[in-house]
Structure formats: C-alpha cells, structure tokens
PDB file of C-alpha atoms and ligand atoms in Angstrom:
ATOM      1  CA  MET A   5       0.105   0.087   0.195  1.00 84.00           C
ATOM      2  CA  SER A   6       2.779   2.422  -0.878  1.00 97.00           C
ATOM      3  CA  LEU A   7       2.228   5.940  -1.472  1.00 98.00           C
ATOM      4  CA  VAL A   8       4.539   6.758  -4.244  1.00 98.00           C
ATOM      5  CA  ILE A   9       6.132  10.664  -4.393  1.00 98.00           C
ATOM      6  CA  ILE A  10       6.993  12.302  -7.789  1.00 98.00           C
ATOM      7  CA  GLY A  11       8.386  15.764  -8.144  1.00 98.00           C
ATOM      8  CA  SER A  12      11.026  18.267  -8.239  1.00 97.00           C
ATOM      9  CA  VAL A  13      14.261  17.759  -6.057  1.00 98.00           C
ATOM     10  CA  ALA A  14      16.145  20.730  -5.860  1.00 98.00           C
ATOM     11  CA  PHE A  15      18.461  23.387  -5.017  1.00 98.00           C
ATOM     12  CA  ASP A  16      16.509  26.966  -4.087  1.00 98.00           C
ATOM     13  CA  ALA A  17      18.027  30.482  -3.092  1.00 98.00           C
ATOM     14  CA  ILE A  18      15.357  32.305  -1.299  1.00 97.00           C
ATOM     15  CA  GLU A  19      14.839  36.030  -0.364  1.00 96.00           C
ATOM     16  CA  THR A  20      12.379  37.568   1.853  1.00 93.00           C
ATOM     17  CA  PRO A  21      12.060  40.860   4.109  1.00 91.00           C
ATOM     18  CA  PHE A  22      13.827  38.196   6.932  1.00 87.00           C
ATOM     19  CA  GLY A  23      16.732  37.543   4.751  1.00 90.00           C
ATOM     20  CA  LYS A  24      18.160  35.718   2.039  1.00 93.00           C
ATOM     21  CA  THR A  25      19.507  31.917   1.818  1.00 94.00           C
ATOM     22  CA  ASP A  26      22.580  30.827  -0.481  1.00 93.00           C
ATOM     23  CA  LYS A  27      21.877  27.423  -2.401  1.00 96.00           C
ATOM     24  CA  ILE A  28      19.537  25.083   0.059  1.00 97.00           C
ATOM     25  CA  VAL A  29      17.774  21.860  -0.445  1.00 98.00           C
ATOM     26  CA  GLY A  30      14.232  22.684  -1.247  1.00 98.00           C
ATOM     27  CA  GLY A  31      11.868  20.861  -4.335  1.00 98.00           C
ATOM     28  CA  ALA A  32       8.437  20.252  -4.255  1.00 98.00           C
ATOM     29  CA  GLY A  33       9.049  16.012  -4.002  1.00 98.00           C
ATOM     30  CA  THR A  34      11.831  17.000  -1.040  1.00 98.00           C
ATOM     31  CA  PHE A  35       9.245  19.090   1.509  1.00 98.00           C
ATOM     32  CA  ALA A  36       5.971  16.558  -0.259  1.00 98.00           C
ATOM     33  CA  SER A  37       7.516  13.496   0.762  1.00 98.00           C
ATOM     34  CA  LEU A  38       9.408  15.039   4.344  1.00 98.00           C
ATOM     35  CA  ALA A  39       5.951  16.287   5.332  1.00 98.00           C
ATOM     36  CA  ALA A  40       4.054  12.397   3.929  1.00 98.00           C
ATOM     37  CA  SER A  41       6.699  10.617   6.328  1.00 98.00           C
ATOM     38  CA  TYR A  42       4.871  12.028   9.291  1.00 98.00           C
ATOM     39  CA  LEU A  43       1.879  10.563   8.627  1.00 98.00           C
ATOM     40  CA  TYR A  44       2.837   7.137   6.411  1.00 98.00           C
ATOM     41  CA  ASN A  45       5.769   5.062   7.091  1.00 97.00           C
ATOM     42  CA  ASP A  46       5.610   3.756   3.201  1.00 98.00           C
ATOM     43  CA  VAL A  47       6.889   6.521   1.556  1.00 98.00           C
ATOM     44  CA  LYS A  48       8.544   6.211  -2.020  1.00 98.00           C
ATOM     45  CA  LEU A  49       9.907   9.156  -4.261  1.00 98.00           C
ATOM     46  CA  ILE A  50      10.811   9.373  -8.138  1.00 98.00           C
ATOM     47  CA  GLY A  51      13.053  12.454  -8.751  1.00 98.00           C
ATOM     48  CA  VAL A  52      16.672  13.387 -10.251  1.00 98.00           C
ATOM     49  CA  VAL A  53      19.009  15.396  -8.895  1.00 98.00           C
ATOM     50  CA  GLY A  54      22.592  16.418 -10.464  1.00 98.00           C
ATOM     51  CA  GLY A  55      26.065  15.040  -9.043  1.00 98.00           C
ATOM     52  CA  ASP A  56      26.482  18.412  -7.333  1.00 98.00           C
ATOM     53  CA  PHE A  57      23.344  17.093  -4.772  1.00 98.00           C
ATOM     54  CA  GLY A  58      25.944  15.297  -2.761  1.00 97.00           C
ATOM     55  CA  GLU A  59      25.214  12.323  -0.589  1.00 97.00           C
ATOM     56  CA  GLU A  60      24.307  14.472   2.825  1.00 97.00           C
ATOM     57  CA  ASN A  61      21.260  16.039   0.994  1.00 98.00           C
ATOM     58  CA  LEU A  62      19.794  12.726  -0.374  1.00 98.00           C
ATOM     59  CA  ASN A  63      20.082  11.884   3.689  1.00 98.00           C
ATOM     60  CA  ILE A  64      17.957  14.205   4.608  1.00 98.00           C
ATOM     61  CA  LEU A  65      15.601  12.097   2.712  1.00 98.00           C
ATOM     62  CA  ARG A  66      17.110   8.860   3.792  1.00 98.00           C
ATOM     63  CA  SER A  67      16.631   9.870   7.345  1.00 97.00           C
ATOM     64  CA  ARG A  68      13.021  10.062   7.053  1.00 98.00           C
ATOM     65  CA  LYS A  69      12.773   6.731   5.896  1.00 98.00           C
ATOM     66  CA  ILE A  70      11.907   7.716   2.451  1.00 98.00           C
ATOM     67  CA  ASP A  71      12.651   5.228   0.067  1.00 98.00           C
ATOM     68  CA  ILE A  72      14.832   6.926  -2.958  1.00 98.00           C
ATOM     69  CA  GLU A  73      15.677   4.095  -5.063  1.00 98.00           C
ATOM     70  CA  GLY A  74      13.651   6.299  -7.740  1.00 98.00           C
ATOM     71  CA  VAL A  75      15.371   8.551  -7.184  1.00 98.00           C
ATOM     72  CA  GLN A  76      18.468   9.188 -10.164  1.00 98.00           C
ATOM     73  CA  VAL A  77      21.624  10.830  -9.752  1.00 98.00           C
ATOM     74  CA  LYS A  78      23.257  12.435 -13.098  1.00 98.00           C
ATOM     75  CA  GLU A  79      26.549  12.670 -11.685  1.00 97.00           C
ATOM     76  CA  ASN A  80      28.069  14.837 -14.724  1.00 97.00           C
ATOM     77  CA  GLU A  81      24.836  17.436 -14.637  1.00 98.00           C
ATOM     78  CA  LYS A  82      23.398  19.960 -12.388  1.00 98.00           C
ATOM     79  CA  SER A  83      20.006  19.494 -10.409  1.00 98.00           C
ATOM     80  CA  PHE A  84      17.345  21.414 -10.984  1.00 98.00           C
ATOM     81  CA  PHE A  85      17.405  25.322  -9.457  1.00 98.00           C
ATOM     82  CA  TRP A  86      14.904  27.609  -8.119  1.00 97.00           C
ATOM     83  CA  SER A  87      15.219  31.260  -6.966  1.00 97.00           C
ATOM     84  CA  GLY A  88      12.412  33.269  -5.559  1.00 96.00           C
ATOM     85  CA  LYS A  89      11.991  36.327  -4.066  1.00 96.00           C
ATOM     86  CA  TYR A  90       8.885  37.520  -1.232  1.00 94.00           C
ATOM     87  CA  HIS A  91       7.367  40.557  -1.637  1.00 91.00           C
ATOM     88  CA  ASN A  92       6.560  42.282   2.028  1.00 88.00           C
ATOM     89  CA  ASP A  93       2.817  40.280   2.678  1.00 84.00           C
ATOM     90  CA  MET A  94       4.947  36.828   2.192  1.00 84.00           C
ATOM     91  CA  ASN A  95       1.667  35.706   0.352  1.00 79.00           C
ATOM     92  CA  SER A  96       2.809  36.328  -3.258  1.00 84.00           C
ATOM     93  CA  ARG A  97       6.503  36.521  -4.750  1.00 90.00           C
ATOM     94  CA  ASP A  98       8.225  36.495  -7.861  1.00 93.00           C
ATOM     95  CA  THR A  99      10.657  33.380  -9.524  1.00 94.00           C
ATOM     96  CA  LEU A 100      13.868  34.893 -10.592  1.00 96.00           C
ATOM     97  CA  VAL A 101      15.453  31.688 -11.933  1.00 97.00           C
ATOM     98  CA  THR A 102      14.365  28.588 -12.880  1.00 95.00           C
ATOM     99  CA  GLU A 103      17.278  26.387 -14.407  1.00 97.00           C
ATOM    100  CA  LEU A 104      15.624  22.954 -15.167  1.00 96.00           C
ATOM    101  CA  ASN A 105      19.223  21.632 -15.683  1.00 98.00           C
ATOM    102  CA  VAL A 106      18.605  17.735 -15.440  1.00 98.00           C
ATOM    103  CA  LEU A 107      14.655  18.195 -15.400  1.00 96.00           C
ATOM    104  CA  GLY A 108      14.952  19.272 -18.552  1.00 94.00           C
ATOM    105  CA  SER A 109      15.809  15.610 -20.114  1.00 95.00           C
ATOM    106  CA  PHE A 110      13.752  13.766 -17.025  1.00 98.00           C
ATOM    107  CA  ASP A 111      12.988  10.380 -17.724  1.00 98.00           C
ATOM    108  CA  PRO A 112      11.162   9.316 -14.782  1.00 98.00           C
ATOM    109  CA  ILE A 113      12.088   5.033 -13.477  1.00 98.00           C
ATOM    110  CA  VAL A 114       9.448   3.491 -12.055  1.00 98.00           C
ATOM    111  CA  PRO A 115      11.396   0.934  -9.591  1.00 98.00           C
ATOM    112  CA  ASP A 116       9.624  -2.412  -9.747  1.00 98.00           C
ATOM    113  CA  SER A 117       9.528  -2.284  -5.989  1.00 98.00           C
ATOM    114  CA  TYR A 118       7.147   1.019  -6.272  1.00 98.00           C
ATOM    115  CA  GLN A 119       4.891  -1.014  -8.353  1.00 98.00           C
ATOM    116  CA  GLY A 120       1.403  -2.096  -7.495  1.00 97.00           C
ATOM    117  CA  SER A 121       1.203   1.330  -5.233  1.00 98.00           C
ATOM    118  CA  LYS A 122      -2.284   2.814  -4.262  1.00 98.00           C
ATOM    119  CA  TYR A 123      -1.422   6.441  -3.523  1.00 98.00           C
ATOM    120  CA  VAL A 124       0.465   8.595  -5.879  1.00 98.00           C
ATOM    121  CA  LEU A 125       1.045  12.315  -5.762  1.00 98.00           C
ATOM    122  CA  LEU A 126       2.227  14.168  -8.785  1.00 98.00           C
ATOM    123  CA  ALA A 127       3.793  16.663  -7.437  1.00 98.00           C
ATOM    124  CA  ASN A 128       5.258  19.781  -9.100  1.00 94.00           C
ATOM    125  CA  LEU A 129       7.142  18.990 -12.162  1.00 94.00           C
ATOM    126  CA  SER A 130       6.940  18.629 -16.066  1.00 95.00           C
ATOM    127  CA  PRO A 131       3.102  17.974 -16.961  1.00 97.00           C
ATOM    128  CA  ASP A 132       5.023  15.421 -19.946  1.00 97.00           C
ATOM    129  CA  VAL A 133       6.807  13.765 -16.501  1.00 97.00           C
ATOM    130  CA  GLN A 134       3.953  13.557 -14.973  1.00 98.00           C
ATOM    131  CA  LEU A 135       1.919  11.848 -17.218  1.00 98.00           C
ATOM    132  CA  LYS A 136       4.737   9.570 -18.376  1.00 98.00           C
ATOM    133  CA  THR A 137       5.120   8.455 -14.847  1.00 98.00           C
ATOM    134  CA  LEU A 138       1.406   7.117 -14.710  1.00 98.00           C
ATOM    135  CA  GLU A 139       1.779   5.725 -18.077  1.00 97.00           C
ATOM    136  CA  ARG A 140       4.695   3.232 -16.397  1.00 98.00           C
ATOM    137  CA  LEU A 141       2.485   2.622 -13.294  1.00 98.00           C
ATOM    138  CA  LYS A 142       1.057  -0.941 -13.934  1.00 97.00           C
ATOM    139  CA  THR A 143      -1.841  -0.746 -11.897  1.00 97.00           C
ATOM    140  CA  LYS A 144      -4.288   1.660 -11.846  1.00 96.00           C
ATOM    141  CA  PRO A 145      -3.689   3.252  -8.338  1.00 98.00           C
ATOM    142  CA  LYS A 146      -6.470   3.950  -5.739  1.00 98.00           C
ATOM    143  CA  LEU A 147      -5.798   7.704  -5.548  1.00 98.00           C
ATOM    144  CA  VAL A 148      -4.207   9.912  -8.020  1.00 98.00           C
ATOM    145  CA  VAL A 149      -3.321  13.897  -6.706  1.00 98.00           C
ATOM    146  CA  MET A 150      -1.795  16.126  -8.955  1.00 98.00           C
ATOM    147  CA  ASP A 151      -0.066  19.598  -7.785  1.00 97.00           C
ATOM    148  CA  THR A 152       1.631  21.947 -10.250  1.00 96.00           C
ATOM    149  CA  MET A 153       2.245  25.757 -10.470  1.00 94.00           C
ATOM    150  CA  ASN A 154       1.678  28.375 -12.893  1.00 93.00           C
ATOM    151  CA  PHE A 155       5.211  28.003 -14.358  1.00 92.00           C
ATOM    152  CA  TRP A 156       3.547  24.779 -16.244  1.00 95.00           C
ATOM    153  CA  MET A 157       0.962  26.419 -17.352  1.00 97.00           C
ATOM    154  CA  ASP A 158       2.631  29.371 -19.313  1.00 96.00           C
ATOM    155  CA  VAL A 159       5.016  26.538 -21.265  1.00 96.00           C
ATOM    156  CA  ALA A 160       3.270  23.099 -21.314  1.00 97.00           C
ATOM    157  CA  MET A 161      -0.760  23.837 -20.879  1.00 97.00           C
ATOM    158  CA  PRO A 162      -2.216  21.189 -23.475  1.00 97.00           C
ATOM    159  CA  ASP A 163       0.222  18.256 -21.506  1.00 97.00           C
ATOM    160  CA  LEU A 164      -1.291  19.773 -18.384  1.00 98.00           C
ATOM    161  CA  LYS A 165      -4.782  19.319 -19.702  1.00 97.00           C
ATOM    162  CA  LYS A 166      -4.037  15.770 -20.576  1.00 98.00           C
ATOM    163  CA  VAL A 167      -2.998  14.984 -16.815  1.00 98.00           C
ATOM    164  CA  LEU A 168      -5.999  16.728 -15.551  1.00 98.00           C
ATOM    165  CA  LYS A 169      -7.972  14.319 -17.159  1.00 98.00           C
ATOM    166  CA  ARG A 170      -5.978  11.478 -15.145  1.00 98.00           C
ATOM    167  CA  VAL A 171      -6.248  12.542 -11.771  1.00 98.00           C
ATOM    168  CA  ASP A 172      -8.602  12.765  -9.136  1.00 98.00           C
ATOM    169  CA  VAL A 173      -7.477  15.460  -7.173  1.00 98.00           C
ATOM    170  CA  LEU A 174      -5.470  18.779  -8.256  1.00 98.00           C
ATOM    171  CA  THR A 175      -4.219  20.847  -5.216  1.00 98.00           C
ATOM    172  CA  ILE A 176      -3.032  24.838  -6.885  1.00 97.00           C
ATOM    173  CA  ASN A 177      -3.246  27.998  -5.468  1.00 95.00           C
ATOM    174  CA  ASP A 178      -5.888  30.380  -5.936  1.00 95.00           C
ATOM    175  CA  GLU A 179      -3.676  32.950  -8.390  1.00 94.00           C
ATOM    176  CA  GLU A 180      -3.404  29.348 -10.471  1.00 96.00           C
ATOM    177  CA  ALA A 181      -7.139  28.235 -10.614  1.00 98.00           C
ATOM    178  CA  ARG A 182      -7.534  31.796 -12.276  1.00 98.00           C
ATOM    179  CA  GLN A 183      -5.090  31.070 -14.818  1.00 97.00           C
ATOM    180  CA  LEU A 184      -6.315  27.703 -15.128  1.00 98.00           C
ATOM    181  CA  SER A 185     -10.031  28.670 -15.445  1.00 98.00           C
ATOM    182  CA  GLY A 186     -10.219  32.317 -16.554  1.00 98.00           C
ATOM    183  CA  GLU A 187     -12.167  32.824 -13.926  1.00 98.00           C
ATOM    184  CA  TYR A 188     -11.872  35.579 -10.763  1.00 98.00           C
ATOM    185  CA  ALA A 189     -14.779  34.132  -8.468  1.00 98.00           C
ATOM    186  CA  LEU A 190     -12.764  30.674  -7.173  1.00 98.00           C
ATOM    187  CA  VAL A 191     -15.775  29.274  -6.916  1.00 97.00           C
ATOM    188  CA  ARG A 192     -16.763  29.632 -10.817  1.00 98.00           C
ATOM    189  CA  ALA A 193     -12.847  28.841 -11.277  1.00 98.00           C
ATOM    190  CA  ALA A 194     -13.550  25.158  -9.063  1.00 98.00           C
ATOM    191  CA  GLU A 195     -16.580  24.491 -11.855  1.00 98.00           C
ATOM    192  CA  LYS A 196     -14.787  25.028 -14.835  1.00 98.00           C
ATOM    193  CA  ILE A 197     -11.420  22.880 -13.173  1.00 98.00           C
ATOM    194  CA  LEU A 198     -13.647  20.202 -12.476  1.00 98.00           C
ATOM    195  CA  ALA A 199     -15.161  20.013 -15.521  1.00 98.00           C
ATOM    196  CA  MET A 200     -11.532  19.496 -17.045  1.00 98.00           C
ATOM    197  CA  GLY A 201     -11.168  16.013 -15.631  1.00 98.00           C
ATOM    198  CA  PRO A 202     -10.236  16.047 -11.580  1.00 98.00           C
ATOM    199  CA  LYS A 203     -13.033  14.681  -9.096  1.00 98.00           C
ATOM    200  CA  TYR A 204     -11.860  17.301  -6.478  1.00 98.00           C
ATOM    201  CA  LEU A 205     -10.066  20.289  -6.367  1.00 98.00           C
ATOM    202  CA  ILE A 206      -8.284  22.230  -3.392  1.00 98.00           C
ATOM    203  CA  ILE A 207      -7.479  25.633  -3.730  1.00 98.00           C
ATOM    204  CA  LYS A 208      -4.699  26.944  -1.995  1.00 96.00           C
ATOM    205  CA  LYS A 209      -4.985  30.295  -0.021  1.00 93.00           C
ATOM    206  CA  GLY A 210      -1.574  30.706   1.600  1.00 89.00           C
ATOM    207  CA  GLU A 211      -2.261  32.464   4.770  1.00 88.00           C
ATOM    208  CA  HIS A 212      -5.543  32.650   4.016  1.00 92.00           C
ATOM    209  CA  GLY A 213      -6.552  28.847   4.464  1.00 94.00           C
ATOM    210  CA  ALA A 214      -7.560  26.497   1.669  1.00 97.00           C
ATOM    211  CA  LEU A 215     -10.733  25.365   0.015  1.00 98.00           C
ATOM    212  CA  LEU A 216     -12.002  21.840  -1.351  1.00 98.00           C
ATOM    213  CA  PHE A 217     -14.657  21.328  -3.548  1.00 98.00           C
ATOM    214  CA  GLY A 218     -16.032  18.235  -5.148  1.00 97.00           C
ATOM    215  CA  ASN A 219     -19.065  15.877  -4.611  1.00 93.00           C
ATOM    216  CA  GLY A 220     -21.163  19.351  -4.785  1.00 95.00           C
ATOM    217  CA  LYS A 221     -19.611  20.593  -1.816  1.00 97.00           C
ATOM    218  CA  ILE A 222     -17.315  22.465  -0.332  1.00 97.00           C
ATOM    219  CA  PHE A 223     -15.151  22.757   2.655  1.00 97.00           C
ATOM    220  CA  SER A 224     -13.369  25.500   4.119  1.00 96.00           C
ATOM    221  CA  ALA A 225     -10.327  25.087   6.430  1.00 95.00           C
ATOM    222  CA  PRO A 226      -8.302  27.920   7.945  1.00 93.00           C
ATOM    223  CA  ALA A 227      -4.894  28.251   8.410  1.00 92.00           C
ATOM    224  CA  LEU A 228      -3.350  28.742  11.962  1.00 93.00           C
ATOM    225  CA  PRO A 229      -2.704  32.311  12.113  1.00 93.00           C
ATOM    226  CA  LEU A 230       1.409  32.284  13.119  1.00 92.00           C
ATOM    227  CA  ALA A 231       3.376  34.797  14.532  1.00 89.00           C
ATOM    228  CA  ASP A 232       6.274  34.151  12.325  1.00 86.00           C
ATOM    229  CA  VAL A 233       6.171  33.332   9.074  1.00 89.00           C
ATOM    230  CA  PHE A 234      10.124  33.415   7.523  1.00 90.00           C
ATOM    231  CA  ASP A 235       9.875  31.472   4.328  1.00 93.00           C
ATOM    232  CA  PRO A 236       6.502  30.246   2.622  1.00 94.00           C
ATOM    233  CA  THR A 237       8.748  28.052   0.097  1.00 96.00           C
ATOM    234  CA  GLY A 238       7.312  24.481  -0.270  1.00 96.00           C
ATOM    235  CA  ALA A 239       4.575  25.001   1.788  1.00 95.00           C
ATOM    236  CA  GLY A 240       2.057  24.091  -0.943  1.00 96.00           C
ATOM    237  CA  ASP A 241       4.014  21.029  -1.803  1.00 97.00           C
ATOM    238  CA  THR A 242       4.093  20.355   1.834  1.00 98.00           C
ATOM    239  CA  PHE A 243       0.445  20.659   2.162  1.00 97.00           C
ATOM    240  CA  ALA A 244      -0.058  18.425  -0.681  1.00 98.00           C
ATOM    241  CA  GLY A 245       2.579  15.759   1.114  1.00 98.00           C
ATOM    242  CA  GLY A 246       0.099  15.741   4.247  1.00 98.00           C
ATOM    243  CA  PHE A 247      -2.890  15.675   2.231  1.00 98.00           C
ATOM    244  CA  ILE A 248      -2.201  12.057   0.574  1.00 98.00           C
ATOM    245  CA  GLY A 249      -0.240  10.637   3.726  1.00 98.00           C
ATOM    246  CA  HIS A 250      -3.400  11.143   5.371  1.00 98.00           C
ATOM    247  CA  LEU A 251      -5.614   9.584   3.475  1.00 98.00           C
ATOM    248  CA  ALA A 252      -3.098   6.867   2.809  1.00 98.00           C
ATOM    249  CA  ASN A 253      -2.622   6.321   6.406  1.00 98.00           C
ATOM    250  CA  ILE A 254      -6.408   6.068   6.764  1.00 97.00           C
ATOM    251  CA  GLY A 255      -7.101   4.121   3.521  1.00 97.00           C
ATOM    252  CA  THR A 256     -10.256   5.243   2.756  1.00 97.00           C
ATOM    253  CA  VAL A 257     -10.868   7.741   0.449  1.00 96.00           C
ATOM    254  CA  ASN A 258     -14.218   9.986   0.683  1.00 96.00           C
ATOM    255  CA  PHE A 259     -14.921  13.574   1.451  1.00 96.00           C
ATOM    256  CA  ASN A 260     -15.063  13.368   5.169  1.00 96.00           C
ATOM    257  CA  ASN A 261     -11.600  11.671   5.416  1.00 97.00           C
ATOM    258  CA  MET A 262     -10.350  14.455   2.569  1.00 98.00           C
ATOM    259  CA  LYS A 263     -11.587  17.344   4.544  1.00 97.00           C
ATOM    260  CA  ASN A 264      -9.648  15.956   8.032  1.00 97.00           C
ATOM    261  CA  ALA A 265      -6.779  15.331   4.852  1.00 98.00           C
ATOM    262  CA  VAL A 266      -6.596  19.175   4.146  1.00 97.00           C
ATOM    263  CA  ILE A 267      -6.475  19.805   7.953  1.00 97.00           C
ATOM    264  CA  PHE A 268      -3.413  17.437   8.044  1.00 97.00           C
ATOM    265  CA  GLY A 269      -1.967  19.223   5.107  1.00 97.00           C
ATOM    266  CA  SER A 270      -2.616  22.617   6.855  1.00 96.00           C
ATOM    267  CA  ALA A 271      -1.170  21.361  10.126  1.00 97.00           C
ATOM    268  CA  LEU A 272       1.904  20.574   8.222  1.00 97.00           C
ATOM    269  CA  ALA A 273       2.143  23.199   5.938  1.00 96.00           C
ATOM    270  CA  SER A 274       2.119  25.483   9.259  1.00 96.00           C
ATOM    271  CA  PHE A 275       5.647  24.491  10.084  1.00 97.00           C
ATOM    272  CA  CYS A 276       7.145  24.865   6.937  1.00 97.00           C
ATOM    273  CA  VAL A 277       6.837  27.952   6.989  1.00 95.00           C
ATOM    274  CA  GLU A 278       8.540  28.812  10.094  1.00 94.00           C
ATOM    275  CA  LYS A 279      12.257  28.326   8.832  1.00 95.00           C
ATOM    276  CA  PHE A 280      13.817  28.530   5.887  1.00 95.00           C
ATOM    277  CA  GLY A 281      14.090  25.217   3.200  1.00 96.00           C
ATOM    278  CA  THR A 282      13.266  21.825   4.642  1.00 97.00           C
ATOM    279  CA  GLU A 283      14.666  22.808   7.975  1.00 97.00           C
ATOM    280  CA  ARG A 284      11.577  22.852  10.335  1.00 97.00           C
ATOM    281  CA  LEU A 285      10.367  19.409   8.305  1.00 98.00           C
ATOM    282  CA  GLN A 286      13.386  17.785   9.434  1.00 97.00           C
ATOM    283  CA  GLU A 287      12.834  17.912  12.840  1.00 95.00           C
ATOM    284  CA  LEU A 288       9.314  17.729  13.900  1.00 97.00           C
ATOM    285  CA  ASN A 289       7.554  14.873  15.933  1.00 95.00           C
ATOM    286  CA  LYS A 290       3.854  13.163  15.852  1.00 94.00           C
ATOM    287  CA  ARG A 291       3.363  14.912  19.150  1.00 97.00           C
ATOM    288  CA  ASP A 292       4.029  18.428  17.419  1.00 96.00           C
ATOM    289  CA  ILE A 293       1.328  17.681  14.860  1.00 97.00           C
ATOM    290  CA  SER A 294      -0.857  16.243  17.038  1.00 97.00           C
ATOM    291  CA  ARG A 295      -0.912  19.328  18.943  1.00 97.00           C
ATOM    292  CA  ARG A 296      -1.309  21.762  15.552  1.00 96.00           C
ATOM    293  CA  ILE A 297      -4.108  19.456  14.929  1.00 96.00           C
ATOM    294  CA  ALA A 298      -5.839  20.411  18.161  1.00 96.00           C
ATOM    295  CA  ARG A 299      -5.250  24.512  17.725  1.00 95.00           C
ATOM    296  CA  LEU A 300      -6.896  24.266  13.874  1.00 94.00           C
ATOM    297  CA  ALA A 301     -10.174  22.402  15.331  1.00 93.00           C
ATOM    298  CA  THR A 302     -10.449  24.976  18.061  1.00 94.00           C
ATOM    299  CA  LEU A 303      -9.807  27.824  15.885  1.00 92.00           C
ATOM    300  CA  SER A 304     -13.029  27.263  13.531  1.00 88.00           C
ATOM    301  CA  ARG A 305     -15.304  25.920  16.508  1.00 90.00           C
ATOM    302  CA  PHE A 306     -18.353  27.629  17.101  1.00 89.00           C
ATOM    303  CA  ASP A 307     -21.570  26.523  18.616  1.00 90.00           C
ATOM    304  CA  ILE A 308     -24.976  28.613  17.229  1.00 90.00           C
ATOM    305  CA  SER A 309     -27.230  27.496  19.859  1.00 86.00           C
ATOM    306  CA  GLY A 310     -25.215  29.467  22.474  1.00 68.00           C
TER     307      GLY A 310
HETATM  308  P1  AMP B  16       5.732  26.077  -3.597  1.00 50.72           P
HETATM  309  O1  AMP B  16       6.280  27.362  -2.780  1.00 50.72           O
HETATM  310  O2  AMP B  16       4.687  25.077  -2.967  1.00 50.72           O
HETATM  311  O3  AMP B  16       4.999  26.837  -4.642  1.00 50.72           O
HETATM  312  O4  AMP B  16       7.099  25.222  -3.720  1.00 50.72           O
HETATM  313  C1  AMP B  16       8.611  25.746  -4.068  1.00 50.72           C
HETATM  314  C2  AMP B  16       9.275  24.375  -4.193  1.00 50.72           C
HETATM  315  O5  AMP B  16       9.201  24.845  -5.658  1.00 50.72           O
HETATM  316  C3  AMP B  16      10.695  25.258  -4.463  1.00 50.72           C
HETATM  317  O6  AMP B  16      11.339  24.521  -3.676  1.00 50.72           O
HETATM  318  C4  AMP B  16      11.000  24.768  -5.769  1.00 50.72           C
HETATM  319  O7  AMP B  16      12.942  23.845  -6.017  1.00 50.72           O
HETATM  320  C5  AMP B  16       9.930  24.341  -6.481  1.00 50.72           C
HETATM  321  N1  AMP B  16       9.699  24.653  -7.734  1.00 50.72           N
HETATM  322  C6  AMP B  16       9.917  25.836  -8.456  1.00 50.72           C
HETATM  323  N2  AMP B  16       9.356  25.769  -9.456  1.00 50.72           N
HETATM  324  C7  AMP B  16       9.223  24.753 -10.203  1.00 50.72           C
HETATM  325  C8  AMP B  16       9.135  23.880 -11.518  1.00 50.72           C
HETATM  326  N3  AMP B  16       8.818  24.805 -12.416  1.00 50.72           N
HETATM  327  N4  AMP B  16       8.971  22.885 -11.560  1.00 50.72           N
HETATM  328  C9  AMP B  16       8.924  21.819 -10.297  1.00 50.72           C
HETATM  329  N5  AMP B  16       9.518  22.666  -9.117  1.00 50.72           N
HETATM  330  C10 AMP B  16       9.673  23.645  -8.862  1.00 50.72           C
END
C-alpha cells in the first residue's frame, strides 16, 4: 500500500523580508515526501538530481525513511535550481530563476518495488513527466493527486490538461486556479476546473487557508495564524504531502476523510513556513503535529445555539 511521490528535488535560493539564503535543499518532491513521512511509513520518491546534490542532502530524505530508489543521480549534470523573492506580505512572490538542468531531460524510472502502489502524488514538475509516470505504473492507483504551478501553465498547458483528465484531486493556489480557468471568482473557477477532469479540487490560499471542492460540496479550512513566517517556500508541496499522507494512512478515500486530510496538510504547512527551506520539516514529531491539529480544530469551532 505504498505512497509514491514524484516531484522536483532541487536547490533553491530564497529571499524574504527576513533574509536571504544561498543554495539550500528544496523541490516539490522533497517537501512533499518529508511531510508525508510524518503521517505514513511507506513513502517512495521518484525524482532526479545532479552530481552536485551530494549524499548529505540525499541523507535528509533517507533519515526520514523515505525510499529513494527512484531518485536518479546524473553525476555529470546539475540539479534543478529555482530562486524566488517574496514581497512584504509573504503571500506573493516573484520567480527570479528557473534552471531546469537535469529536469529538462528527465525520464522517470518507476522501480519494480514501487509497482502496485495505491496512492500517488504527482507533485510539481513537468506535466509530460507526470503523465509518463502514470503510464509507467502497471496497476491503477486508488488515488492520484496532482499539484502544479503557473510556470507549467505558461509553457505546457496542453500536456497539463491531459494529466488533469487522469487525476482524482488537483491542488493549486488561488492565482493558478484563476489562470487555469480564466475566472476570477474561485467558485466559478472550481466549476470549470472540475469539468476538466479531477473529481476534487483544492484551492490553497496561503495564510487564508484552503478550499476543498467536490461531490457538489465545499469545505473551508483555516490556515493557522502564525506570529512568525520566515519562508513560505514549499508550503504548497508540504500541504499536498500532508494531504495524501493522511489519506494513505487512513486507507479510505471519501469527502469526510479528505476534509481531515486538508487539515493535516494545513498543519504540516504551518510548520514548513517557520524556518527557511526544509529545516523545520526535518525536526518534527507526531506530538507537534497532533497539537497543531488540535489548535486548528479549536480555531474555527463554534456553537450557534449558545
Ligand atoms: P511552493 O512554494 O509550494 O510553490 O514550492 C516551491 C518549490 O517548488 C521550490 O522548492 C522549488 O524548488 C520548486 N519549484 C519551483 N518551480 C518549479 C517548477 N517549475 N517545477 C518543479 N518544481 C518547481
């Protein structure tokens, strides 16, 4: 009953109003698999890195017991590199650099030991590679979740729409939902996106929480109001990893469990932003996570009768 995650494994350079980093470990696959590893104990990653990535960085994944047999190392090439700068509100950012490097020619390998996995997260990377991965799975998974971003909408929309037809859940942020649908109102955007293929849609709204659409219903989850947000990078991927990690752990996919999975995704994402890069996601424990879940539950609970 493994959970397979495919996504970028990268170096990031980040600038926020609180500081600036040189190249640090990042990547959608990295954040998502670290997050999922706290909720499910059979996480398998597919990705590619260059020789510059180094064993010490691969050990960050190994130390969380993430299976990295599917992570290819191209010794003579460079890892994917992304650089971004956040605006003062920390909710919006500009991409300064996207160097695909190894990701440009990535041909995903699905190891035999990954076959038969029931849960699949297509984290952010080229839709063409997301599609190839799905085609290389010999049995149909129980649940396929896809994440993507504006970059791929700009350069690979036709392929992205093909992947959309094959997935159960899409997670994107509000800006991307507007770009994908051409609609400003998120409820209308959701209607249009659901008509493109996925049965469920999650729209992430940064510090304003997340909306889950599907089965003709809407669920709204808050984000935990935090005093210190240092670096939002990877929060979306962490959310996706927490979301599918919870569903894999529970083993039953329905709207109610998805609501809880959104809360788990939000809880994990709330840790991610507290330090730069993946740092915070390397040092959590189950108790930290349970406490956040409890805080999220009290945050929006109310009794109308009183
Ligand atoms: P998020 O903040 O959740 O949108 O994710 C940020 C992470 O996505 C960073 O760690 C980047 O390395 C990674 N990333 C940025 N651009 C891309 C891209 N075009 N394809 C795949 N991963 C990307």
